[in-house]
CSV table of C-alpha atoms in Angstrom, one decimal:
chain,number,residue,atom,x,y,z
A,270,MET,CA,0.0,0.0,0.0
A,271,ALA,CA,1.4,3.4,-0.9
A,272,ARG,CA,0.4,6.6,0.9
A,273,VAL,CA,1.7,10.1,1.6
A,274,GLN,CA,2.0,12.0,4.9
A,275,ALA,CA,-1.3,12.7,6.7
A,276,GLN,CA,-3.2,10.4,4.4
A,277,TYR,CA,-5.5,7.6,5.6
A,278,ALA,CA,-4.8,4.0,5.1
A,279,ALA,CA,-8.0,1.9,4.8
A,280,PRO,CA,-7.2,-1.8,4.5
A,281,ARG,CA,-10.0,-4.2,3.8
A,282,ALA,CA,-10.5,-7.9,4.5
A,283,SER,CA,-13.0,-10.6,3.8
A,284,LEU,CA,-13.6,-12.6,7.0
A,285,GLU,CA,-16.1,-15.4,7.4
A,286,VAL,CA,-16.9,-17.1,10.7
A,287,ASP,CA,-19.8,-18.9,12.3
A,288,ASN,CA,-20.2,-16.7,15.4
A,289,GLY,CA,-19.5,-13.2,16.7
A,290,LEU,CA,-16.4,-11.9,15.0
A,291,ARG,CA,-14.1,-9.3,16.5
A,292,PRO,CA,-11.6,-8.1,13.8
A,293,VAL,CA,-9.0,-5.3,14.3
A,294,VAL,CA,-6.1,-3.9,12.3
A,295,ARG,CA,-2.9,-3.7,14.2
A,296,HIS,CA,-0.5,-1.0,12.9
A,297,ARG,CA,2.8,0.6,13.8
A,298,ARG,CA,5.9,2.2,12.4
A,299,ALA,CA,8.2,-0.5,11.1
A,300,GLY,CA,10.7,-1.4,13.8
A,301,ALA,CA,8.5,-0.1,16.6
A,302,ARG,CA,7.8,-2.4,19.5
A,303,ASP,CA,4.2,-1.6,20.3
A,304,TRP,CA,1.1,-2.0,18.0
A,305,PHE,CA,-1.9,0.3,17.8
A,306,GLU,CA,-5.2,-1.3,17.2
A,307,THR,CA,-8.1,0.0,15.2
A,308,SER,CA,-11.5,-1.8,15.1
A,309,MET,CA,-12.7,-2.9,11.7
A,310,THR,CA,-16.2,-1.9,10.5
A,311,ALA,CA,-18.5,-4.3,8.7
A,312,LEU,CA,-19.2,-3.2,5.1
A,313,GLY,CA,-21.6,-6.0,4.3
A,314,ASN,CA,-21.2,-9.5,2.8
A,315,ASP,CA,-18.4,-10.4,5.2
A,316,CYS,CA,-16.2,-7.5,4.1
A,317,TRP,CA,-14.5,-5.4,6.7
A,318,ARG,CA,-12.5,-2.2,6.7
A,319,ALA,CA,-10.4,-0.2,9.2
A,320,VAL,CA,-9.0,3.3,8.8
A,321,PHE,CA,-5.9,4.7,10.4
A,322,ILE,CA,-3.7,7.7,9.6
A,323,VAL,CA,0.0,7.7,8.7
A,324,THR,CA,1.8,10.8,9.8
A,325,GLU,CA,5.6,10.2,9.2
A,326,LEU,CA,7.6,9.4,6.1
A,327,GLY,CA,8.9,5.9,5.9
A,328,ARG,CA,7.6,2.4,6.3
A,329,TYR,CA,4.6,1.3,8.4
A,330,GLU,CA,3.2,-2.2,8.7
A,331,TYR,CA,-0.2,-3.6,9.5
A,332,GLN,CA,-1.9,-6.9,10.0
A,333,VAL,CA,-5.4,-8.1,10.4
A,334,MET,CA,-6.2,-9.9,13.6
A,335,ALA,CA,-9.6,-11.5,14.3
A,336,TRP,CA,-11.2,-13.8,16.8
A,337,VAL,CA,-14.6,-15.2,17.9
A,338,ASP,CA,-15.7,-12.9,20.7
A,339,ALA,CA,-17.9,-14.7,23.3
A,340,PHE,CA,-19.3,-11.4,24.7
A,341,LEU,CA,-20.1,-10.1,21.2
A,342,SER,CA,-21.9,-13.3,20.4
A,343,TRP,CA,-23.8,-13.1,23.7
A,344,ARG,CA,-24.7,-9.5,23.1
A,345,HIS,CA,-25.9,-10.2,19.5
A,346,ASP,CA,-28.1,-13.0,20.9
A,347,PHE,CA,-29.3,-11.0,23.9
A,348,VAL,CA,-30.5,-8.0,22.1
A,349,ARG,CA,-33.0,-10.1,20.1
A,350,ARG,CA,-34.5,-11.8,23.2
A,351,SER,CA,-38.1,-10.8,24.0
A,352,THR,CA,-38.4,-8.5,27.0
A,353,ALA,CA,-41.7,-10.2,27.8
A,354,ASP,CA,-40.0,-13.4,28.9
A,355,GLU,CA,-38.4,-12.0,32.2
A,356,ALA,CA,-37.1,-15.4,33.3
A,357,ASP,CA,-35.3,-15.9,30.0
A,358,ILE,CA,-33.8,-12.3,30.2
A,359,ALA,CA,-32.7,-12.9,33.8
A,360,LEU,CA,-31.0,-16.2,32.9
A,361,ALA,CA,-29.2,-14.6,29.9
A,362,LEU,CA,-28.0,-11.8,32.2
A,363,GLN,CA,-26.4,-14.4,34.5
A,364,THR,CA,-24.5,-15.7,31.5
A,365,GLY,CA,-23.4,-12.2,30.5
A,366,ALA,CA,-22.3,-11.4,34.0
A,367,ALA,CA,-20.0,-14.4,34.0
A,368,LEU,CA,-18.4,-13.2,30.8
A,369,VAL,CA,-17.9,-9.7,32.3
A,370,GLN,CA,-16.4,-11.2,35.5
A,371,ASP,CA,-14.0,-13.2,33.3
A,372,ALA,CA,-12.9,-10.0,31.5
A,373,ALA,CA,-12.2,-8.3,34.8
A,374,LYS,CA,-9.4,-10.9,35.4
A,375,ARG,CA,-7.7,-9.5,32.2
A,376,ALA,CA,-8.1,-5.8,33.1
A,377,ALA,CA,-5.9,-3.4,35.1
A,378,ALA,CA,-7.1,-2.2,38.5
A,379,THR,CA,-9.5,0.6,37.6
A,380,ALA,CA,-11.1,-1.2,34.7
A,381,ALA,CA,-11.2,-4.4,36.6
A,382,LYS,CA,-13.1,-2.8,39.5
A,383,ARG,CA,-15.7,-1.3,37.2
A,384,LEU,CA,-16.2,-4.6,35.3
A,385,ARG,CA,-16.7,-6.5,38.6
A,386,GLU,CA,-19.3,-3.8,39.6
A,387,ILE,CA,-21.2,-4.3,36.4
A,388,ALA,CA,-21.0,-8.1,36.7
A,389,ARG,CA,-22.6,-7.9,40.2
A,390,VAL,CA,-25.4,-5.6,38.9
A,391,LEU,CA,-26.1,-7.9,35.9
A,392,ALA,CA,-26.3,-11.0,38.2
A,393,ALA,CA,-28.3,-9.3,41.0
A,394,ASN,CA,-32.1,-9.3,41.3
A,395,GLY,CA,-32.5,-5.6,40.6
A,396,LYS,CA,-34.8,-3.9,38.1
A,397,LEU,CA,-34.7,-6.0,34.9
A,398,SER,CA,-35.0,-3.0,32.5
A,399,ALA,CA,-32.0,-1.2,34.2
A,400,ARG,CA,-29.9,-4.3,34.1
A,401,ARG,CA,-30.8,-4.9,30.4
A,402,GLU,CA,-29.9,-1.3,29.6
A,403,LEU,CA,-26.5,-1.6,31.3
A,404,ALA,CA,-25.8,-4.9,29.5
A,405,LEU,CA,-26.4,-3.2,26.1
A,406,GLY,CA,-24.8,0.1,26.9
A,407,ASP,CA,-21.8,1.6,25.3
A,408,GLU,CA,-19.7,1.7,28.5
A,409,LEU,CA,-19.8,-2.1,28.8
A,410,ALA,CA,-19.2,-2.6,25.1
A,411,LEU,CA,-16.1,-0.5,25.2
A,412,LEU,CA,-14.8,-2.1,28.3
A,413,MET,CA,-15.3,-5.6,27.0
A,414,GLN,CA,-13.7,-4.6,23.7
A,415,ALA,CA,-10.6,-3.3,25.5
A,416,HIS,CA,-10.2,-6.4,27.6
A,417,ALA,CA,-11.4,-9.1,25.1
A,418,ASP,CA,-10.0,-12.6,25.3
A,419,CYS,CA,-8.0,-12.8,22.0
A,420,ARG,CA,-5.9,-15.8,22.9
A,421,SER,CA,-7.5,-17.7,20.0
A,422,ALA,CA,-7.0,-14.9,17.5
A,423,THR,CA,-5.9,-15.6,14.0
A,424,THR,CA,-3.4,-13.0,12.7
A,425,LEU,CA,-2.3,-12.3,9.2
A,426,GLU,CA,1.4,-13.0,8.9
A,427,PRO,CA,3.7,-11.5,7.9
A,428,PRO,CA,2.6,-7.9,8.4
A,429,LEU,CA,1.9,-6.0,5.2
A,430,PRO,CA,3.7,-2.7,4.4
A,431,VAL,CA,2.5,0.8,4.0
A,432,ILE,CA,5.1,3.0,2.3
A,433,VAL,CA,4.6,6.7,3.3
A,434,GLU,CA,6.1,9.2,0.9
A,435,PRO,CA,6.0,13.0,0.4
A,436,GLU,CA,2.9,14.6,-1.1
A,437,ARG,CA,4.8,15.1,-4.3
A,438,ALA,CA,4.8,11.3,-4.8
A,439,ARG,CA,1.0,11.4,-5.0
A,440,PHE,CA,0.8,14.3,-7.4
A,441,SER,CA,3.4,16.4,-9.1
A,442,SER,CA,3.7,18.3,-12.4
A,443,TRP,CA,6.9,17.4,-14.3
A,444,TYR,CA,8.7,19.4,-17.0
A,445,GLU,CA,11.4,17.7,-19.0
A,446,MET,CA,14.2,19.8,-20.3
A,447,PHE,CA,17.6,19.0,-22.0
A,448,PRO,CA,20.1,21.3,-20.2
A,449,ARG,CA,22.3,21.4,-23.2
A,450,SER,CA,19.5,23.0,-25.2
A,451,CYS,CA,18.4,25.7,-22.8
A,452,GLY,CA,20.9,28.4,-23.6
A,453,PRO,CA,19.9,31.6,-25.5
A,454,PRO,CA,19.6,31.1,-29.3
A,455,GLY,CA,23.0,31.0,-30.9
A,456,SER,CA,24.8,30.6,-27.6
A,457,GLY,CA,25.9,27.0,-28.2
A,458,HIS,CA,25.8,24.3,-25.5
A,459,GLY,CA,23.5,25.2,-22.6
A,460,THR,CA,24.7,25.2,-19.0
A,461,PHE,CA,23.3,24.8,-15.5
A,462,SER,CA,23.4,28.6,-15.2
A,463,ASP,CA,21.2,28.8,-18.3
A,464,CYS,CA,18.8,26.4,-16.6
A,465,GLU,CA,18.8,28.4,-13.4
A,466,ALA,CA,17.7,31.5,-15.4
A,467,LEU,CA,14.6,29.6,-16.6
A,468,LEU,CA,13.5,28.5,-13.2
A,469,PRO,CA,11.1,31.4,-12.5
A,470,ARG,CA,9.3,30.8,-15.8
A,471,ILE,CA,9.0,27.1,-15.1
A,472,ALA,CA,7.6,27.8,-11.6
A,473,ALA,CA,5.1,30.3,-13.0
A,474,LEU,CA,3.8,27.6,-15.4
A,475,GLY,CA,2.9,25.5,-12.3
A,476,PHE,CA,5.6,22.8,-12.6
A,477,ASP,CA,7.1,21.5,-9.4
A,478,VAL,CA,9.5,18.9,-10.8
A,479,LEU,CA,12.2,19.7,-13.4
A,480,TYR,CA,13.4,16.5,-15.0
A,481,PHE,CA,16.8,16.3,-16.7
A,482,PRO,CA,17.9,13.4,-19.0
A,483,PRO,CA,21.4,12.1,-18.0
A,484,ILE,CA,23.8,15.0,-17.3
A,485,HIS,CA,27.0,12.8,-17.4
A,486,PRO,CA,29.9,12.8,-19.8
A,487,ILE,CA,28.8,11.3,-23.2
A,488,GLY,CA,30.9,8.6,-24.8
A,489,ARG,CA,33.0,9.3,-27.9
A,490,VAL,CA,33.5,5.7,-29.0
A,491,LYS,CA,30.7,4.6,-31.4
A,492,ARG,CA,29.0,8.0,-30.9
A,493,LYS,CA,25.8,8.4,-32.9
A,494,GLY,CA,25.2,11.4,-35.1
A,495,ARG,CA,22.2,12.8,-36.8
A,496,ASN,CA,19.6,10.2,-38.0
A,497,ASN,CA,21.4,7.5,-36.1
A,498,THR,CA,24.6,7.6,-38.2
A,499,LEU,CA,27.7,5.9,-36.9
A,500,VAL,CA,29.8,8.6,-38.6
A,501,PRO,CA,29.0,11.7,-36.6
A,502,ALA,CA,30.1,15.2,-37.4
A,503,ALA,CA,32.7,16.9,-35.3
A,504,ASP,CA,30.0,19.0,-33.6
A,505,ASP,CA,27.5,16.1,-32.9
A,506,PRO,CA,27.0,16.0,-29.2
A,507,GLY,CA,25.9,12.3,-28.9
A,508,SER,CA,23.1,10.8,-27.0
A,509,PRO,CA,22.9,11.7,-23.2
A,510,TRP,CA,22.0,8.0,-22.6
A,511,ALA,CA,25.4,6.9,-23.9
A,512,ILE,CA,26.9,7.5,-20.5
A,513,GLY,CA,30.5,7.8,-19.7
A,514,ALA,CA,33.8,8.9,-21.2
A,515,GLU,CA,37.3,9.7,-20.0
A,516,GLU,CA,35.9,12.5,-17.9
A,517,GLY,CA,34.0,10.1,-15.8
A,518,GLY,CA,30.8,8.1,-15.5
A,519,HIS,CA,27.5,8.1,-13.6
A,520,LYS,CA,28.9,10.2,-10.8
A,521,ALA,CA,30.4,12.8,-13.1
A,522,ILE,CA,28.9,15.9,-14.9
A,523,HIS,CA,29.3,16.7,-18.5
A,524,PRO,CA,32.0,19.4,-18.5
A,525,ALA,CA,30.0,21.7,-20.9
A,526,LEU,CA,27.1,21.9,-18.4
A,527,GLY,CA,29.2,23.3,-15.6
A,528,THR,CA,30.7,22.1,-12.3
A,529,LEU,CA,29.3,20.2,-9.4
A,530,ASN,CA,29.0,23.4,-7.5
A,531,ASP,CA,27.0,24.9,-10.4
A,532,PHE,CA,24.7,21.9,-10.1
A,533,ARG,CA,24.3,22.2,-6.4
A,534,ARG,CA,23.5,25.9,-6.8
A,535,LEU,CA,20.8,25.0,-9.4
A,536,VAL,CA,19.2,22.4,-7.1
A,537,ALA,CA,19.1,24.9,-4.2
A,538,ALA,CA,17.7,27.7,-6.4
A,539,ALA,CA,15.0,25.3,-7.7
A,540,ARG,CA,14.0,24.2,-4.2
A,541,LYS,CA,13.5,27.8,-3.2
A,542,LEU,CA,10.9,28.1,-5.9
A,543,GLY,CA,9.2,24.9,-4.8
A,544,ILE,CA,10.8,22.8,-7.6
A,545,ASP,CA,12.6,19.5,-7.3
A,546,ILE,CA,15.3,18.6,-9.8
A,547,ALA,CA,14.8,15.0,-11.0
A,548,LEU,CA,17.7,13.1,-12.6
A,549,ASP,CA,17.4,10.3,-15.1
A,550,ILE,CA,19.3,7.2,-14.0
A,551,ALA,CA,20.0,4.9,-16.9
A,552,LEU,CA,21.9,1.7,-16.0
A,553,GLN,CA,24.0,1.4,-19.1
A,554,CYS,CA,27.4,2.6,-20.4
A,555,ALA,CA,29.1,4.0,-23.4
A,556,PRO,CA,32.0,1.9,-24.7
A,557,ASP,CA,34.5,4.4,-23.1
A,558,HIS,CA,32.8,4.5,-19.7
A,559,PRO,CA,35.4,3.9,-17.0
A,560,TYR,CA,33.4,0.8,-15.8
A,561,VAL,CA,34.2,-1.0,-19.1
A,562,LYS,CA,37.9,-1.0,-18.3
A,563,GLU,CA,37.6,-1.3,-14.5
A,564,HIS,CA,34.9,-4.0,-14.4
A,565,PRO,CA,34.8,-5.8,-17.8
A,566,GLU,CA,33.0,-8.7,-16.0
A,567,TRP,CA,29.9,-6.5,-15.6
A,568,PHE,CA,29.2,-6.7,-19.4
A,569,ARG,CA,28.1,-9.6,-21.6
A,570,ARG,CA,30.5,-11.0,-24.2
A,571,ARG,CA,29.4,-12.1,-27.6
A,572,ALA,CA,30.8,-15.2,-29.4
A,573,ASP,CA,33.6,-13.3,-31.0
A,574,GLY,CA,34.7,-11.9,-27.6
A,575,SER,CA,33.4,-8.3,-28.2
A,576,ILE,CA,31.1,-6.7,-25.7
A,577,GLN,CA,27.3,-7.0,-26.4
A,578,TYR,CA,25.9,-3.6,-27.2
A,579,ALA,CA,22.2,-2.8,-26.7
A,580,GLU,CA,19.7,-4.0,-29.3
A,581,ASN,CA,16.0,-4.0,-29.8
A,582,PRO,CA,15.8,-5.7,-33.2
A,583,PRO,CA,15.9,-4.3,-35.7
A,584,LYS,CA,17.2,-1.3,-33.7
A,585,LYS,CA,20.9,-1.3,-32.8
A,586,TYR,CA,22.5,0.9,-30.2
A,587,GLU,CA,26.2,0.5,-30.8
A,588,ASP,CA,27.0,3.4,-28.5
A,589,ILE,CA,25.5,1.7,-25.4
A,590,TYR,CA,26.6,-1.3,-23.4
A,591,PRO,CA,23.9,-2.7,-21.0
A,592,PHE,CA,25.0,-4.3,-17.7
A,593,ASN,CA,25.1,-8.0,-17.4
A,594,PHE,CA,23.1,-8.5,-14.2
A,595,ALA,CA,23.9,-12.3,-14.3
A,596,THR,CA,27.6,-11.6,-13.7
A,597,SER,CA,29.4,-13.6,-11.1
A,598,THR,CA,30.1,-10.3,-9.3
A,599,ALA,CA,26.5,-9.2,-9.1
A,600,THR,CA,26.8,-8.1,-5.5
A,601,ALA,CA,29.5,-5.6,-6.3
A,602,LEU,CA,27.5,-4.3,-9.3
A,603,TRP,CA,24.4,-3.8,-7.1
A,604,GLU,CA,26.4,-2.0,-4.5
A,605,GLU,CA,27.9,0.3,-7.2
A,606,ILE,CA,24.5,1.0,-8.6
A,607,LYS,CA,23.2,2.0,-5.2
A,608,GLY,CA,26.2,4.2,-4.8
A,609,ILE,CA,25.1,6.1,-7.9
A,610,PHE,CA,21.8,7.0,-6.2
A,611,ASP,CA,23.6,7.7,-2.9
A,612,TYR,CA,26.0,10.1,-4.6
A,613,TRP,CA,23.2,12.2,-6.2
A,614,ILE,CA,21.1,12.2,-3.0
A,615,ALA,CA,24.2,13.7,-1.3
A,616,GLN,CA,24.1,16.5,-3.9
A,617,GLY,CA,20.5,17.3,-3.0
A,618,VAL,CA,18.5,15.3,-5.5
A,619,HIS,CA,15.4,13.7,-4.1
A,620,VAL,CA,13.6,12.6,-7.3
A,621,PHE,CA,14.8,10.0,-9.8
A,622,ARG,CA,13.4,8.9,-13.1
A,623,VAL,CA,14.7,5.3,-13.7
A,624,ASP,CA,15.2,4.3,-17.3
A,625,ASN,CA,13.6,1.0,-18.3
A,626,PRO,CA,13.5,-0.6,-14.9
A,627,HIS,CA,11.5,-3.6,-16.2
A,628,THR,CA,14.6,-4.8,-18.1
A,629,LYS,CA,16.5,-5.2,-14.8
A,630,PRO,CA,16.1,-7.7,-12.1
A,631,PHE,CA,13.1,-7.1,-9.9
A,632,ALA,CA,15.1,-8.2,-6.8
A,633,LEU,CA,17.5,-5.3,-7.5
A,634,TRP,CA,14.8,-2.7,-7.2
A,635,GLU,CA,13.2,-4.3,-4.2
A,636,TRP,CA,16.6,-4.2,-2.4
A,637,LEU,CA,17.8,-0.9,-3.7
A,638,ILE,CA,14.6,1.1,-3.1
A,639,GLY,CA,14.2,-0.4,0.3
A,640,GLU,CA,17.7,0.4,1.3
A,641,ILE,CA,17.5,4.0,0.1
A,642,LYS,CA,14.1,4.7,1.6
A,643,ARG,CA,15.3,3.4,4.9
A,644,ASP,CA,17.8,6.2,5.1
A,645,HIS,CA,16.1,8.8,2.8
A,646,PRO,CA,12.3,8.3,3.0
A,647,GLN,CA,11.9,11.6,1.1
A,648,VAL,CA,13.2,10.1,-2.1
A,649,ILE,CA,10.8,9.6,-5.0
A,650,PHE,CA,11.3,7.0,-7.8
A,651,LEU,CA,9.5,7.3,-11.2
A,652,SER,CA,9.4,4.1,-13.2
A,653,GLU,CA,9.8,4.6,-17.0
A,654,ALA,CA,8.3,1.3,-18.0
A,655,PHE,CA,6.1,1.2,-21.1
A,656,THR,CA,5.4,-2.5,-20.8
A,657,ARG,CA,2.7,-5.0,-19.7
A,658,PRO,CA,0.4,-3.8,-17.0
A,659,ARG,CA,1.2,-6.6,-14.6
A,660,VAL,CA,4.9,-5.8,-14.8
A,661,MET,CA,4.2,-2.1,-14.3
A,662,HIS,CA,2.1,-2.9,-11.2
A,663,ARG,CA,4.8,-5.3,-9.9
A,664,LEU,CA,7.4,-2.5,-10.1
A,665,ALA,CA,5.0,-0.2,-8.1
A,666,LYS,CA,4.7,-2.9,-5.4
A,667,LEU,CA,8.5,-3.2,-5.3
A,668,GLY,CA,8.7,0.4,-4.3
A,669,PHE,CA,8.5,2.8,-7.3
A,670,SER,CA,6.5,5.9,-6.3
A,671,GLN,CA,5.1,6.6,-9.8
A,672,SER,CA,5.0,5.0,-13.2
A,673,TYR,CA,4.7,6.0,-16.8
A,674,THR,CA,1.4,5.0,-18.3
A,675,TYR,CA,-0.4,4.4,-21.6
A,676,PHE,CA,-1.9,7.9,-21.4
A,677,ALA,CA,0.1,9.0,-24.5
A,678,TRP,CA,-1.8,6.5,-26.6
A,679,ARG,CA,-5.3,7.2,-25.2
A,680,ASN,CA,-7.0,9.8,-27.4
A,681,THR,CA,-10.8,9.5,-27.6
A,682,LYS,CA,-13.2,10.3,-24.8
A,683,ALA,CA,-14.1,6.6,-24.4
A,684,GLU,CA,-10.4,5.6,-24.3
A,685,LEU,CA,-9.6,8.2,-21.7
A,686,THR,CA,-12.7,7.4,-19.6
A,687,ASP,CA,-11.9,3.7,-19.6
A,688,TYR,CA,-8.2,4.2,-18.8
A,689,PHE,CA,-8.7,6.7,-16.0
A,690,THR,CA,-11.4,4.5,-14.5
A,691,GLU,CA,-8.9,1.7,-14.4
A,692,LEU,CA,-6.3,3.9,-12.8
A,693,THR,CA,-8.5,5.5,-10.2
A,694,ALA,CA,-11.4,3.1,-9.4
A,695,THR,CA,-9.7,-0.3,-9.1
A,696,ASP,CA,-7.6,-1.9,-6.4
A,697,SER,CA,-4.4,-0.7,-8.2
A,698,ARG,CA,-5.0,2.8,-6.9
A,699,GLU,CA,-3.8,1.5,-3.5
A,700,TYR,CA,-0.2,1.2,-4.8
A,701,PHE,CA,0.1,2.3,-8.5
A,702,ARG,CA,0.4,6.1,-9.0
A,703,PRO,CA,0.2,7.1,-12.7
A,704,ASN,CA,2.3,9.8,-14.3
A,705,ALA,CA,0.5,11.0,-17.4
A,706,TRP,CA,3.1,12.2,-20.0
A,707,PRO,CA,1.5,13.4,-23.3
A,708,ASN,CA,4.7,12.4,-25.1
A,709,THR,CA,8.4,11.6,-24.6
A,710,PRO,CA,11.5,12.8,-26.5
A,711,ASP,CA,11.6,9.6,-28.6
A,712,ILE,CA,7.9,8.8,-28.9
A,713,LEU,CA,5.8,10.8,-31.3
A,714,THR,CA,2.3,9.4,-30.9
A,715,GLU,CA,-0.3,9.7,-33.7
A,716,TYR,CA,-2.2,12.5,-31.9
A,717,MET,CA,1.0,14.6,-31.7
A,718,GLN,CA,1.9,14.2,-35.4
């Protein structure tokens, strides 16, 4: 379940039993010792729901616990008995008094004293109507609920998670901009300073996330030019997703954009205007990325001994080497990948767009996002996964805060109505947050043509 601060969590459960059922939801911050309990409310047809509020960033957990409550069963039966049969009512009150007396043994001093007093009144020969009113009153119901005998309870194990994130994870307006293209006309390669000058305008338009494609050095080996040519012109800048060159890799900045201090200044200036800078993390390398020499075992070899470049037949990406996640040194690779995120978090980045996460091991994301959110619960992850719905939903359950969607391909009123009904009115709304991009830099949908 995914929530944001100060939002209600409302778990539901189907519970069937032959007698008086007492279900509760136990909830707490992950790692806390004590549980809080919230009673579940019957919705009908054996469906129950509880509502509790989550107030802090991070991980909560909850579990459904239910048991057959003897007092609840007795009360349900007692309320239906005819008041005309006084002997029957009196006998039933004796049974109820025994249950109350038993609850007193489980209660602390003050509550135990009051429960014993009520038990004596129920069992005595006082006015029948007053005893009946006491038996069915709210005071006794609350006392018996607080001191119920739940030794036979069935509890859902293991506890289920609730991931609590910043409000921006639930809703945010993203603007994508290539920093190298944001300079004044005729000024050449854009810089972080040029981006900073545009921040007031971006804020005025209502955007609160400014998303950059990769800002790292771009490989020179096998660099692509215009129209995907392998013979680029001298001034062709290459693809930002061909990450890494002699200047550095995923933890370096393209020299033409500026320095690390320039980037930090941009992040701070954006935050003052209510804007988060989002970085694109693409787990792939240009042929001249330092990783290729330092860790050749992280890349797959073809039959001729050359490194396998990225392909999506008939497309070929000779300028990009994907990681081999089946490498014998996968642990070191995973740690290095986490280190990339840690590095940029240290520079003030709290929002990441992850390139094609569905083509990487699911276990990687479950571990990595869990580790990062444990130390930095304010971090938001956007999944750029145009793939099968079940896979998109799986990534959300693994920890991604938001996901790309099929919105770009939904054009008619009927298509939009059906799709947003699916996104907002089905169970997936509990964990899957859609990000509705009208297009992307490399996808020109029919409606945009």
